[in-house]
Coordinates of C-alpha atoms in Angstrom, one line a residue:
Chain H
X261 CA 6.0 -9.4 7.4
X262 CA 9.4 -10.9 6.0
X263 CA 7.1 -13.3 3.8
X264 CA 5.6 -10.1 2.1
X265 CA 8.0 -8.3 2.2
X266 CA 10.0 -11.3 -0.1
X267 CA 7.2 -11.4 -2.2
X268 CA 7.4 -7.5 -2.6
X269 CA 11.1 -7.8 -3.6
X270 CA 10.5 -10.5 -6.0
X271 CA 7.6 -8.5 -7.9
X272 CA 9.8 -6.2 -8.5
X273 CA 13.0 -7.7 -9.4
X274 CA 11.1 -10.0 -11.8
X275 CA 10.1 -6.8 -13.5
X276 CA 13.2 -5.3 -13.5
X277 CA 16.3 -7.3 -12.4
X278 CA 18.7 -4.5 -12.4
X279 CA 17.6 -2.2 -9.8
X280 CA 20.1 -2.1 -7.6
X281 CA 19.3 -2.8 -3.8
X282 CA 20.0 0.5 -2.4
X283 CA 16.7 1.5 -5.2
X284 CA 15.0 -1.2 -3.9
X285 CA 15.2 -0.6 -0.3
X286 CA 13.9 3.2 -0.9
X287 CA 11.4 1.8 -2.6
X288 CA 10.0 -0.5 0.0
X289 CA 11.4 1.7 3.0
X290 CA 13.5 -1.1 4.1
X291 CA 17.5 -1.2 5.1
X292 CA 19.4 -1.8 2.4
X293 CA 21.0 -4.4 4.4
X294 CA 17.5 -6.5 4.7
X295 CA 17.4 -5.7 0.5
X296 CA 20.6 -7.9 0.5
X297 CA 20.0 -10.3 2.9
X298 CA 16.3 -11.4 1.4
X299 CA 17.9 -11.7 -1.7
X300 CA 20.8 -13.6 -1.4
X301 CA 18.2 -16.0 0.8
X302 CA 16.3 -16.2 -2.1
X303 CA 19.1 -17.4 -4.1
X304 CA 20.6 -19.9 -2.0
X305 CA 16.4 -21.3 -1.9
X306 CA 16.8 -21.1 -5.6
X307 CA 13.1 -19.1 -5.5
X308 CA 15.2 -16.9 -7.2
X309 CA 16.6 -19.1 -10.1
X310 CA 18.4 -16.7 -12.6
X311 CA 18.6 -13.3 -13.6
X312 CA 17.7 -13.5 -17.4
X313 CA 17.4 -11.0 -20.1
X314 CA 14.1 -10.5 -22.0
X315 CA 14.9 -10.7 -25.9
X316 CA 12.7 -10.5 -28.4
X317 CA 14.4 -13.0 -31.0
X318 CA 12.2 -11.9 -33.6
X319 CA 13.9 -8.6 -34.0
X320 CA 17.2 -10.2 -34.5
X321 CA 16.7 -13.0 -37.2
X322 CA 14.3 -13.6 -39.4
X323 CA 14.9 -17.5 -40.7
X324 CA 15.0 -19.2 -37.4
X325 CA 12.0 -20.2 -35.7
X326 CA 10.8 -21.4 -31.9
X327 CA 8.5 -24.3 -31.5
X328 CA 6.7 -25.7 -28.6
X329 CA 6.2 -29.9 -29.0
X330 CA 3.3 -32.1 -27.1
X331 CA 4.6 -35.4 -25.9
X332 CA 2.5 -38.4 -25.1
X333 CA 4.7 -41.0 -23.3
X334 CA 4.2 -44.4 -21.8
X335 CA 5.5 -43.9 -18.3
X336 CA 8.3 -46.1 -16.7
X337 CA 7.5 -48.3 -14.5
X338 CA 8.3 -47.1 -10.8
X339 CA 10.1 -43.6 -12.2
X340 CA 6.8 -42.0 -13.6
X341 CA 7.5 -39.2 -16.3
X342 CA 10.6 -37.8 -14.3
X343 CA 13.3 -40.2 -15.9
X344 CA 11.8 -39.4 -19.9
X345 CA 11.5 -36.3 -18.9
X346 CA 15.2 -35.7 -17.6
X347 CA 15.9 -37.5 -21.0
X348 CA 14.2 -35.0 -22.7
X349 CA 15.7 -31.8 -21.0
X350 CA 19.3 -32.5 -20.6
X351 CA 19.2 -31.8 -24.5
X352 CA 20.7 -27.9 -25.1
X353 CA 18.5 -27.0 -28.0
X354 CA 15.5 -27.9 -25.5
X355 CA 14.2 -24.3 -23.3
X356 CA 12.1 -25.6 -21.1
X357 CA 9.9 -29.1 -20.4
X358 CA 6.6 -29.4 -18.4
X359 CA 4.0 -32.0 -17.1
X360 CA 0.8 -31.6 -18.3
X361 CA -2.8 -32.7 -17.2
X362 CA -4.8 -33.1 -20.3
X363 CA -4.2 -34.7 -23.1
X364 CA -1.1 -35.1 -23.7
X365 CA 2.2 -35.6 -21.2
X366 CA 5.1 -33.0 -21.7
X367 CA 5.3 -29.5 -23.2
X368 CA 8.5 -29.0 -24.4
X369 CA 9.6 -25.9 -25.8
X370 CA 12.4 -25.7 -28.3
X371 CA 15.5 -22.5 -28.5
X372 CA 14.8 -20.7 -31.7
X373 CA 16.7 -22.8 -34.3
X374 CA 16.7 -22.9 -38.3
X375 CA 13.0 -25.0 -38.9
X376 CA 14.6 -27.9 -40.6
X377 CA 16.7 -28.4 -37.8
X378 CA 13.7 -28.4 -35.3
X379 CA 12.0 -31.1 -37.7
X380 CA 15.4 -32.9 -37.2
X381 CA 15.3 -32.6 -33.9
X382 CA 12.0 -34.2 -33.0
X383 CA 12.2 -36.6 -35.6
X384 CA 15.5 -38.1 -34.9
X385 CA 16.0 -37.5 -31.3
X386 CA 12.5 -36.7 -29.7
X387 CA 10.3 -39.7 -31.5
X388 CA 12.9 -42.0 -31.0
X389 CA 12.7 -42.3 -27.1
X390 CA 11.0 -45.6 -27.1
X391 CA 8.7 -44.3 -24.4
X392 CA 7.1 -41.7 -26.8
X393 CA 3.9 -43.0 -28.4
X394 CA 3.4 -39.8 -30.0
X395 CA 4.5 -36.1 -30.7
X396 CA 3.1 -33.0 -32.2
X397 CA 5.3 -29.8 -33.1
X398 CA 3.8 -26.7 -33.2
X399 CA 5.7 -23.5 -34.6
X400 CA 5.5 -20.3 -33.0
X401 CA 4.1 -17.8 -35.9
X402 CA 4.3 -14.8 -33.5
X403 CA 5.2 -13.5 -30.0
X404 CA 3.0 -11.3 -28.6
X405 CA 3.3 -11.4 -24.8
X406 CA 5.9 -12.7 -23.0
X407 CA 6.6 -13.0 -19.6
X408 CA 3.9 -10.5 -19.1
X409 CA 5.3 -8.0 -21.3
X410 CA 3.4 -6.8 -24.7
X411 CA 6.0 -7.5 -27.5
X412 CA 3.7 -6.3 -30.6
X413 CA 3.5 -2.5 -30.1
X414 CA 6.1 -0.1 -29.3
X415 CA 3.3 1.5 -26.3
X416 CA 4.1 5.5 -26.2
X417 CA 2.6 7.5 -23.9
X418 CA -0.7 8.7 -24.2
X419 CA -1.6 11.0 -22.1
X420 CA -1.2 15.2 -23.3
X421 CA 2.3 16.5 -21.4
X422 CA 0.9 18.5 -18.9
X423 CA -2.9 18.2 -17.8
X424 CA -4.5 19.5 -14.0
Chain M
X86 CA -21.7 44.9 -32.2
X87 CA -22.6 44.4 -28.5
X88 CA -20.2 42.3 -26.5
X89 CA -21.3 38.3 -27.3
X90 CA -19.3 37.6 -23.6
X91 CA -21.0 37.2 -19.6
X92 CA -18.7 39.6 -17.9
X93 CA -18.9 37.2 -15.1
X94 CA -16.7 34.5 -17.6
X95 CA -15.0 37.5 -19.0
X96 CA -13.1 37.9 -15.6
X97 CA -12.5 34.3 -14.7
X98 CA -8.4 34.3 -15.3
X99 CA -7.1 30.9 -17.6
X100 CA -5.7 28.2 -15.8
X101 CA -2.2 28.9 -15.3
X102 CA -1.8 24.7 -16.3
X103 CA -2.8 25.8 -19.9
X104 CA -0.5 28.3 -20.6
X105 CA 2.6 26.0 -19.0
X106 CA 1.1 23.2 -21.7
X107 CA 1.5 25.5 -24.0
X108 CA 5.1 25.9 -23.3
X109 CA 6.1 21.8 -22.8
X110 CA 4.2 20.6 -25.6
X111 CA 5.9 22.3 -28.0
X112 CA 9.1 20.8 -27.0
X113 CA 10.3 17.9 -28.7
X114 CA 11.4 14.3 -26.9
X115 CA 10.5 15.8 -23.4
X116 CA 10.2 14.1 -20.6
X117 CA 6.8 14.8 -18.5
X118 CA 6.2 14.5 -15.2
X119 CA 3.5 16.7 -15.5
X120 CA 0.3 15.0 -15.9
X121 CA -2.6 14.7 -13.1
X122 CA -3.0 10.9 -14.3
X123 CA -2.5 7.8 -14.1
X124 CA -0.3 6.3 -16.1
X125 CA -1.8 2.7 -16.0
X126 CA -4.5 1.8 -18.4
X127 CA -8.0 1.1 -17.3
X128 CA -8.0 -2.5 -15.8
X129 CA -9.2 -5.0 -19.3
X130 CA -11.5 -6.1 -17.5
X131 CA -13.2 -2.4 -17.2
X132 CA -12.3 -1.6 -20.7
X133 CA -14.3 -5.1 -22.2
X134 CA -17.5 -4.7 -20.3
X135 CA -17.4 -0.9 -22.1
X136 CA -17.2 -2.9 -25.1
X137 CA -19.7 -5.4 -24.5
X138 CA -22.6 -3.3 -23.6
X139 CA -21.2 -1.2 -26.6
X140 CA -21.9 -4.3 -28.3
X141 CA -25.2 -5.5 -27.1
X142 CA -26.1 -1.9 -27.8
X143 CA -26.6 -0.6 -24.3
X144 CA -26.3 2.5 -25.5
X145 CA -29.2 4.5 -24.6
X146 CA -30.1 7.3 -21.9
X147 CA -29.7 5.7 -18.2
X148 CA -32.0 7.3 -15.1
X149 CA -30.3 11.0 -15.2
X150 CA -29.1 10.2 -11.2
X151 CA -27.4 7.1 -12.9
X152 CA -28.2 3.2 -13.5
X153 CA -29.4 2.0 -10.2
X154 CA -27.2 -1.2 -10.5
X155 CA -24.0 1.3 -10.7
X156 CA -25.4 3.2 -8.2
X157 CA -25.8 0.4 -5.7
X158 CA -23.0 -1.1 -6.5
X159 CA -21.2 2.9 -5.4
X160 CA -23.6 2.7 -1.9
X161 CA -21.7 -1.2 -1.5
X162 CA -18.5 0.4 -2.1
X163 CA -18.7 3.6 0.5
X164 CA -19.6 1.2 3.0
X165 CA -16.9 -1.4 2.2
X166 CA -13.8 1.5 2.0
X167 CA -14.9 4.4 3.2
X168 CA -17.6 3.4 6.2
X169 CA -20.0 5.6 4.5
X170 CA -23.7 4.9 4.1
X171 CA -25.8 6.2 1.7
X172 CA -28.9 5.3 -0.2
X173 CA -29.0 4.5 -4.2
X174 CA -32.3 6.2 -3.9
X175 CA -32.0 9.4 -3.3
X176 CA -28.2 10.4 -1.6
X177 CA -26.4 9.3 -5.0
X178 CA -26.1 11.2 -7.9
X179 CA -23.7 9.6 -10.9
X180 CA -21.9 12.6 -12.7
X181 CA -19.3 13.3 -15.4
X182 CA -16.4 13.2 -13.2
X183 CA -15.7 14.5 -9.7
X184 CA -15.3 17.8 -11.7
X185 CA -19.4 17.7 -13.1
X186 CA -20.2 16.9 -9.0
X187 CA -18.1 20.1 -7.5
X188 CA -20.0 22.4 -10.3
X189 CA -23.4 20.6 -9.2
X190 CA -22.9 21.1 -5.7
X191 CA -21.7 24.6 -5.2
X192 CA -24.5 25.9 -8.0
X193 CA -27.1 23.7 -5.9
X194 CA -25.8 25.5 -2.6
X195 CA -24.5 29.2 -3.3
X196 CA -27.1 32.3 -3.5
X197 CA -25.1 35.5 -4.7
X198 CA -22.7 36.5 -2.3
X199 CA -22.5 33.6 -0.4
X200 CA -19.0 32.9 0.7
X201 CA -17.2 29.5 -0.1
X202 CA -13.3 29.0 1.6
X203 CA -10.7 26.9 -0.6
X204 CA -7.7 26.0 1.0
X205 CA -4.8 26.4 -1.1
X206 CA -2.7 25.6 -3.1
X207 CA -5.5 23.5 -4.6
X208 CA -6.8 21.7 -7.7
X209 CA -7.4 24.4 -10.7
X210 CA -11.3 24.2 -11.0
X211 CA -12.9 25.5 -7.4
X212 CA -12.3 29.1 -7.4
X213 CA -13.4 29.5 -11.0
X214 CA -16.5 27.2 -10.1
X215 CA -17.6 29.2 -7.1
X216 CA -17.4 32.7 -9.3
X217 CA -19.7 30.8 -11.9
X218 CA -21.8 29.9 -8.9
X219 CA -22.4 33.5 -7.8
X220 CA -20.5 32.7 -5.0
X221 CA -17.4 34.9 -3.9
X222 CA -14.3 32.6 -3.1
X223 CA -12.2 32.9 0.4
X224 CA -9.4 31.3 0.1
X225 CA -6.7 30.2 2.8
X226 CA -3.3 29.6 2.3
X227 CA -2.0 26.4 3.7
X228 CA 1.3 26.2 4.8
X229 CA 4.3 24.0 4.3
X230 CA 5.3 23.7 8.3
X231 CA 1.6 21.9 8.7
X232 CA 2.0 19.7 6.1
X233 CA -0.4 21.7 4.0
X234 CA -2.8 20.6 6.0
X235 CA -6.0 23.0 6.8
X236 CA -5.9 24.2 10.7
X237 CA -8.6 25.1 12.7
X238 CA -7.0 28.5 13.0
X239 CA -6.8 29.2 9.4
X240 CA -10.2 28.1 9.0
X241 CA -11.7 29.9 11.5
X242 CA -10.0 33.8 10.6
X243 CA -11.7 33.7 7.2
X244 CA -15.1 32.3 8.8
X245 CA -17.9 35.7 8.1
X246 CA -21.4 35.6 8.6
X247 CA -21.7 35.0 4.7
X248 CA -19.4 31.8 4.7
X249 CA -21.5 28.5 4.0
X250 CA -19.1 26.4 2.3
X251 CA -16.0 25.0 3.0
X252 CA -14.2 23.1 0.2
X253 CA -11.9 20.4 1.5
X254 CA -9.7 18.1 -0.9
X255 CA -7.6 15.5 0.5
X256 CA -5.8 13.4 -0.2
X257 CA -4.9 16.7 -2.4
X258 CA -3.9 17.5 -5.6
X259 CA -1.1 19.5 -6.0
X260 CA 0.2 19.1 -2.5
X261 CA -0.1 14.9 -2.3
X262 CA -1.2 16.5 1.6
X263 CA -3.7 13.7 3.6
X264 CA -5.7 14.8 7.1
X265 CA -5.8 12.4 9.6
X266 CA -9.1 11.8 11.9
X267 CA -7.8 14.3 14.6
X268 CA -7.0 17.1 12.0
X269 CA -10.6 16.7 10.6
X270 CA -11.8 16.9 14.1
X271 CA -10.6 20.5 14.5
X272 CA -12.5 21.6 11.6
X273 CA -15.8 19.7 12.1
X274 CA -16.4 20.8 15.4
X275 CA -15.7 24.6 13.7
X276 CA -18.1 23.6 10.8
X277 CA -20.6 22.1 13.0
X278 CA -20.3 25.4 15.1
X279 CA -20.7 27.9 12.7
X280 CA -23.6 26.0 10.5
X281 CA -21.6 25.1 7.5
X282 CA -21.6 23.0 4.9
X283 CA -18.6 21.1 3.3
X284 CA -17.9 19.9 0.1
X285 CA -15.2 17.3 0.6
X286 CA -13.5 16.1 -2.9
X287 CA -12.0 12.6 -2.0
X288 CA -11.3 12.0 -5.6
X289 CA -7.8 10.7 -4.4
X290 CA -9.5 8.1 -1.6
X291 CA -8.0 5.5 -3.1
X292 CA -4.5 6.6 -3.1
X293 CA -3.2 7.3 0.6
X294 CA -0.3 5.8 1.6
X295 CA -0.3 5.7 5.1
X296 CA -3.4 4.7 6.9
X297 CA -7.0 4.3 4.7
X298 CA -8.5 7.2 3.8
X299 CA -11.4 9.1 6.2
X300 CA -13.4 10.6 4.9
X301 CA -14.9 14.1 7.4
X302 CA -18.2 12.5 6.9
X303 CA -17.3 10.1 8.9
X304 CA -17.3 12.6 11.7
X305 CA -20.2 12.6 14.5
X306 CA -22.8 15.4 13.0
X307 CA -21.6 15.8 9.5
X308 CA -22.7 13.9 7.4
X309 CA -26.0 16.1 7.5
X310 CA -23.4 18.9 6.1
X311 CA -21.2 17.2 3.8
X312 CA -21.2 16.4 0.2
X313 CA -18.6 13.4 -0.8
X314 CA -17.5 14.0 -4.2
X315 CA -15.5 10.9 -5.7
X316 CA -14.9 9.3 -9.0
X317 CA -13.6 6.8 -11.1
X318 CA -10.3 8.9 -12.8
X319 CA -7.8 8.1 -10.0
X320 CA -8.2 4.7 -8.0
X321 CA -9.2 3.1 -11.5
X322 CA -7.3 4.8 -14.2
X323 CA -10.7 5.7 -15.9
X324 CA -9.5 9.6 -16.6
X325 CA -11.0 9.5 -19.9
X326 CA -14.3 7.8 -19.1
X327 CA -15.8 11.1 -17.5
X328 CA -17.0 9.0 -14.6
X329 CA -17.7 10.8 -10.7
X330 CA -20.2 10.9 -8.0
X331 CA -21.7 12.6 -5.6
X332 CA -23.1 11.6 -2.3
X333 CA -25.4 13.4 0.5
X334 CA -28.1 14.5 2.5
X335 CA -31.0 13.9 0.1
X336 CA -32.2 17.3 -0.1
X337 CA -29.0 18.8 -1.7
X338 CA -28.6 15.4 -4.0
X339 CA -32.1 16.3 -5.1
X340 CA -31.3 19.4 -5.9
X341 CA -27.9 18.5 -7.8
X342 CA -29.6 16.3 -9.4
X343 CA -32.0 18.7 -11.0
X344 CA -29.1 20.7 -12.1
X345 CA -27.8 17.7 -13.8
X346 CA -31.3 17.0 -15.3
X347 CA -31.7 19.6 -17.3
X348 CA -27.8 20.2 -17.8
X349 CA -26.2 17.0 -18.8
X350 CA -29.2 14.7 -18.6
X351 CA -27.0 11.5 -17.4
X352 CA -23.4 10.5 -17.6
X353 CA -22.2 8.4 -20.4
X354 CA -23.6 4.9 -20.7
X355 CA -21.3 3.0 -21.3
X356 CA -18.7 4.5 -18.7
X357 CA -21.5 3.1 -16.2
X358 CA -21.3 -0.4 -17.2
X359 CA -17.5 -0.2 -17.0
X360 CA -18.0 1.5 -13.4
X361 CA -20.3 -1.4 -11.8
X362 CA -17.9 -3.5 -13.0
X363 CA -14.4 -1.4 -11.5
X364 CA -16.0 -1.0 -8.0
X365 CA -17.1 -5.2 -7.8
X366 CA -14.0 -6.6 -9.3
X367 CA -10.9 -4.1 -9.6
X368 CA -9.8 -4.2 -5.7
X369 CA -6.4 -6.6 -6.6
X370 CA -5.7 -4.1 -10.0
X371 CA -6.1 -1.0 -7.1
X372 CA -4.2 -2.4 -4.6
X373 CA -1.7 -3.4 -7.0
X374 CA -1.5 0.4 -8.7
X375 CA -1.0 1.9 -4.7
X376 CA 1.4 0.2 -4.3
X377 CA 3.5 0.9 -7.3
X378 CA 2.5 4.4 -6.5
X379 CA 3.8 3.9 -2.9
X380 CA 7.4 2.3 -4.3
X381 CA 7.5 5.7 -6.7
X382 CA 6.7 8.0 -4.4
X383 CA 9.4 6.6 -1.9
X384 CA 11.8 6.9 -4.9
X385 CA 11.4 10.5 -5.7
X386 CA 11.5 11.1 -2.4
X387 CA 14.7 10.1 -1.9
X388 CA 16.0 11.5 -5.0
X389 CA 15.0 15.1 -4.1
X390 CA 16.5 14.3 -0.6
X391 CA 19.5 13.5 -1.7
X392 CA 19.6 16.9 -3.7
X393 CA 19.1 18.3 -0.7
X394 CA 15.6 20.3 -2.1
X395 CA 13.0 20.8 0.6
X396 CA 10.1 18.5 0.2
X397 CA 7.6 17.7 3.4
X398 CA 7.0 14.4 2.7
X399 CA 3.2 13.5 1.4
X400 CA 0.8 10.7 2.1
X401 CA -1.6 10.6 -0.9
X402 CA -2.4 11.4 -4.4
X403 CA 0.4 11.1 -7.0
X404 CA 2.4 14.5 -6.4
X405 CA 5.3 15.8 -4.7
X406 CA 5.7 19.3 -4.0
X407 CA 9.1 20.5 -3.2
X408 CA 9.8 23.6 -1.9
X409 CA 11.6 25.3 -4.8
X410 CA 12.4 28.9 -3.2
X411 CA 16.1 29.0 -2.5
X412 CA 16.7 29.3 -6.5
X413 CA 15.3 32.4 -6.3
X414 CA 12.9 32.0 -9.5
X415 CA 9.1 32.0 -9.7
X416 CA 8.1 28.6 -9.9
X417 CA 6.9 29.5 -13.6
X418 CA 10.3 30.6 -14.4
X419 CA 11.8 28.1 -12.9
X420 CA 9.4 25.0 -15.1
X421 CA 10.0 26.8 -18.1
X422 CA 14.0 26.8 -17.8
X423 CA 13.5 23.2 -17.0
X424 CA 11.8 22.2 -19.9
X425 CA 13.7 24.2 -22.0
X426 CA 17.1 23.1 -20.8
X427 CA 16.8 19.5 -19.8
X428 CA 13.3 18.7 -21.2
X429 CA 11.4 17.5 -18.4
X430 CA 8.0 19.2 -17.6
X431 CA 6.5 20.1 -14.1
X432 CA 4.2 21.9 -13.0
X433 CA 4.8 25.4 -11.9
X434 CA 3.4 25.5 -7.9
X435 CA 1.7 28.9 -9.0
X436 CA -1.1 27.2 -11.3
X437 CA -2.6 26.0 -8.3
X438 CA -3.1 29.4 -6.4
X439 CA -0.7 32.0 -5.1
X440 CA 0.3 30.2 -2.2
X441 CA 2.0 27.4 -4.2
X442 CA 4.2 30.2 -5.9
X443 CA 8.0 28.7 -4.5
X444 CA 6.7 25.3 -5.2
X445 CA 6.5 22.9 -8.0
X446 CA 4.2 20.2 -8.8
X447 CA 6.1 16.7 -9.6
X448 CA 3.6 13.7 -10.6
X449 CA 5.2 10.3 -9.9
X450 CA 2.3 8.5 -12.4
X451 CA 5.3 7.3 -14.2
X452 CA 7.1 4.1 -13.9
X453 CA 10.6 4.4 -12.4
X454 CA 13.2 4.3 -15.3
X455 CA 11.4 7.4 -16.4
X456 CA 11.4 9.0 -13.1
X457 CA 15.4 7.9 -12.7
X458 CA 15.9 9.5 -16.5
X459 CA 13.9 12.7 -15.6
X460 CA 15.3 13.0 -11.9
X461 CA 18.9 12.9 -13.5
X462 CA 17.8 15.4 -15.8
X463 CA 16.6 17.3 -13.0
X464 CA 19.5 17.2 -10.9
X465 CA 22.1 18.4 -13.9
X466 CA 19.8 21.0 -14.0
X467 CA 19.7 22.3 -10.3
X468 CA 23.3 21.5 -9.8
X469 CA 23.8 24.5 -12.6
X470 CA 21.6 26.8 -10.9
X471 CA 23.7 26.6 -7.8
X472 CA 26.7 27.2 -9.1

C-alpha cells in the first residue's frame, strides 16, 4: 500500500509541485499527516530531488540557444566513465550529463547560452579533456514537449460549454 | 398549408440542457463545469489507427451489426471487465453511441401503450425515446436519502400490467449514483417476477470508484431479459467518434439490428478500427483517467463540504450532485445567477427530470486548477446568497 501510495503522491507532485498537502491528501483520501510524512521520506531518499519550475526559455529570449553534445570518450582505466563524466558535470553552464549505450558515451546537455559561447564551450573546455576522442553539438531548433508537457500550442478547451 | 410536423414530435418538450447552453455560451471567459465529457483526448494510440485505416482507405460500409474483429474484440472485453458473455454472432450489435443502442432497443421492444419506468433524475434522452417508441414513460423519482439509488419499493408501486421495460443507468449520469450487487438483487428478483425486461445503460462501467462495476446481467436469470448498452464516449474519451453497443439475448439483437439496417446501415468505419484498438490496448490510458477522476472527485468533494452544501457522496460517472435547496431558488435560477455573476456553468438539476429540481449537476471532467478557480468562484458566489 505505502509503495503505491508514494508512487501516487509522486505522479502528482511531478505534475504539479505546488499542491499543497492538505489538496493532496483529499485527493488520495489519506491523512494529511501521511501526505507529509511520505514526502519529507522522499526527500531525505532524494527520490524526490528538487522542486523545479517548468520555463519555456523560448518565450523569454530570442538570441540564446540550448544544445545537447554526444561525447565519445576513452574510459580511465579502473574509474570507467564516472571520473570524465564528473569532469564534465561540475561545469555550471552544463544541465545535465548521461551514459549512453549506442554509439557514442555521454549526452550532455548545455543551459541556454548565447551560440558562440556554446561553440566556445565545447571547443575550449569539452574537446580538450584528453579522454575525449570526439564530440558532436547539436542545437536545439525547437521545444515542443518537455517534461511531458506540449509547449507548441496554447491547447483551449474544446469541448461546447454545456452538453448532456 | 397542412401542418409539415408528427404531433407525436410536436409534443416532445426540448431538452432543458439546450436552453441552459443557450444561456452559458453566450457568456464570455466562463468557466464550465458543465460538460457530460471527458476532458482527456482520445488515447494517440486510438486517434492514429483512425488515421491509418483513413489512410489505407478503409473506408467503406462494414457488416451493418459491425466488423466482426471489433465485435470480438467487444465479446473479449465483457468477459474480461464485466464477466459478461456474449456471442459476436448474433448478441452484439455495434451502434452510433450508447444513445443509437437505447433508441434501437426500446423501438425493437415497445408496442403502443406499452409501459417503460425511468428512474430519475436521469440522462436527457430516455423519456423522449420511449414517446418516439409509442411507448408511455413511468417515471420514478429517486431519492437523495438512498443515494439515488432505485429501491425495490419504488420500483414495484409503478409496476402495471402494461409495464415491460425497466430503464436502469448506473453508474448514472446526472447523479454520479452506482448500485451495488445486493441493490440489483432487489430489483431482479422484482423484474424476474413480474416478466420484465431491462435495458441497463452502463455507458459509465468504466468509471466507478469504489468496487468494479456489475453489471444486473450478471444476476441469476437475467440475462435472458436484459439489454447492456455501453460505448466508447466515457471509459475512452471517444465522445465524438459516435461509437456504442448493444448486447443481448439474440432475438431482441436481431431485431435491433434490423432497425439499424435499414436506419443507419452501420456505424462509422473508421470509429471501428479506433474501437478494436481502445478495447486491446487502452487499459493503462483507462486506468490512468479513473484515477485522475477519482483524485477530482475527492477534491470537489471536499470543497462543497467545506461550504457546508449537502452533497451524498457518489461512486461513478463524472458528476456531483449537491443538494442546492436551502437557497431557496429553482436549480435554473440558481445556474443562471451563477453564470451570470461569477461565470462558471452547471447544470441546472431540473434538465434531468423533475425530481432533480433542488439539485445541480457539477462535472469534475476538468483538471484541478480549474476546479480550484471555478470552486472559488462558486464559493464567493454562495457566500453572497447567504448573507
Amino acid at each position: 500500500m505505502t509503495r503505491k501510495t508514494e508512487e501516487q503522491i509522486l505522479k502528482i507532485i511531478e505534475k504539479n509541485s505546488r499542491l499543497s498537502n492538505q489538496e493532496i491528501a483529499v485527493m488520495l483520501d489519506l491523512e494529511v499527516s501521511t501526505v507529509t510524512s511520505i514526502i519529507e521520506k522522499l526527500e531525505t531518499e532524494k527520490i524526490i530531488s528538487g522542486y523545479h519550475t517548468l520555463v519555456n526559455w523560448e518565450k523569454v529570449s530570442d538570441d540564446e540557444v540550448s544544445a545537447v553534445i554526444e561525447l565519445k570518450v576513452n574510459p580511465q582505466r579502473g574509474l570507467g566513465f564516472d571520473k570524465i563524466a564528473e569532469r564534465v558535470y561540475q561545469y555550471p553552464e552544463v544541465d545535465a550529463v548521461y551514459l549512453m549505450s549506442g554509439a557514442y558515451d555521454l549526452l550532455v546537455e548545455m543551459r541556454k547560452a548565447p551560440m558562440k559561447e556554446i561553440a566556445a564551450f565545447v571547443s575550449s573546455r569539452l574537446s580538450t579533456i584528453e579522454e575525449v576522442q570526439a564530440t558532436a553539438t547539436h542545437f536545439i531548433l525547437k521545444r515542443y514537449k518537455d517534461h511531458g508537457l506540449v509547449l507548441v500550442d496554447d491547447e483551449k478547451d474544446k469541448r461546447m460549454v454545456v452538453t448532456p | 398549408m397542412r401542418d409539415p410536423l408528427n404531433k407525436k414530435v410536436e409534443t416532445i418538450k426540448p431538452s432543458g440542457i439546450r436552453r441552459f447552453f443557450e444561456i452559458a455560451s453566450e457568456i464570455p471567459g466562463v468557466i464550465s463545469l458543465g460538460v457530460g465529457e471527458p476532458d482527456f483526448d482520445t488515447p494517440w494510440l486510438v486517434r492514429e489507427e483512425g488515421m491509418y485505416t483513413l489512410q489505407k482507405g478503409y473506408t467503406y460500409y462494414t457488416a451493418n451489426a459491425g466488423l466482426m474483429a471489433l465485435r470480438e474484440e467487444i465479446s473479449r472485453y465483457l468477459s474480461r471487465r464485466c464477466q459478461l458473455s456474449y456471442n459476436p454472432n448474433e448478441e452484439i450489435l455495434v451502434t452510433v453511441g450508447g444513445s443509437e443502442a437505447i433508441d434501437l432497443a426500446l423501438r425493437a421492444m415497445l408496442d403502443p401503450g406499452d409501459e417503460v419506468i425511468v428512474p430519475e433524475p436521469s440522462y436527457v434522452s430516455y423519456v423522449p425515446c420511449v414517446s418516439l417508441a409509442d411507448g408511455v414513460a413511468v417515471t420514478i423519482d429517486l431519492q437523495e436519502r438512498y443515494n439515488f439509488r432505485l429501491q425495490k419499493e419504488e420500483l414495484e408501486a409503478v409496476i402495471t400490467s402494461k409495464t415491460k421495460v425497466l430503464i436502469l443507468s448506473y453508474p448514472n449520469n446526472p447523479t454520479g449514483a452506482v448500485m451495488e450487487k445486493e441493490d440489483l438483487q432487489a430489483i431482479a428478483d422484482l423484474v424476474i417476477a413480474h416478466d420484465l425486461y431491462v435495458i441497463s445503460d452502463e455507458i459509465y462501467s468504466e468509471l466507478s470508484y469504489h468496487h468494479q462495476h456489475i453489471s444486473i446481467a450478471t444476476l441469476h436469470g437475467m440475462r435472458d431479459r436484459t439489454i447492456v448498452i455501453n460505448g466508447f464516449s466515457k471509459g475512452f474519451a471517444m465522445t465524438g467518434w459516435r461509437l456504442g453497443y448493444a448486447v443481448g439475448p439474440q432475438k431482441i439483437i436481431q431485431a435491433m439490428t434490423k432497425i439499424h439496417q435499414f436506419a443507419i446501415m452501420a456505424a462509422p468505419t473508421t470509429s471501428q478500427y479506433a474501437g478494436i484498438v481502445a478495447l486491446r490496448d487502452c487499459d493503462c490510458q483507462v486506468d490512468e483517467m479513473r484515477e485522475s477522476y477519482n483524485q477530482r472527485r475527492r477534491y470537489l468533494m471536499s470543497r462543497v463540504k467545506e461550504l457546508g452544501i449537502p452533497c451524498f457522496e457518489p461512486f461513478g460517472a463524472f458528476y456531483i450532485f449537491p443538494n442546492i435547496s436551502e437557497f431557496e431558488l429553482t436549480s435554473e435560477a440558481f445556474a443562471t445567477q451563477l453564470v451570470q455573476e461569477e461565470k462558471v456553468a452547471v447544470v441546472p438539476g431540473s434538465a434531468f427530470g423533475e425530481s432533480g429540481e433542488g439539485y445541480v449537476r457539477i462535472s469534475y471532467a476538468y483538471s484541478i486548477e480549474e476546479l480550484k478557480e471555478a470552486f472559488n468562484r462558486i464559493e464567493n458566489f454562495i457566500l453572497r446568497l447567504r448573507k
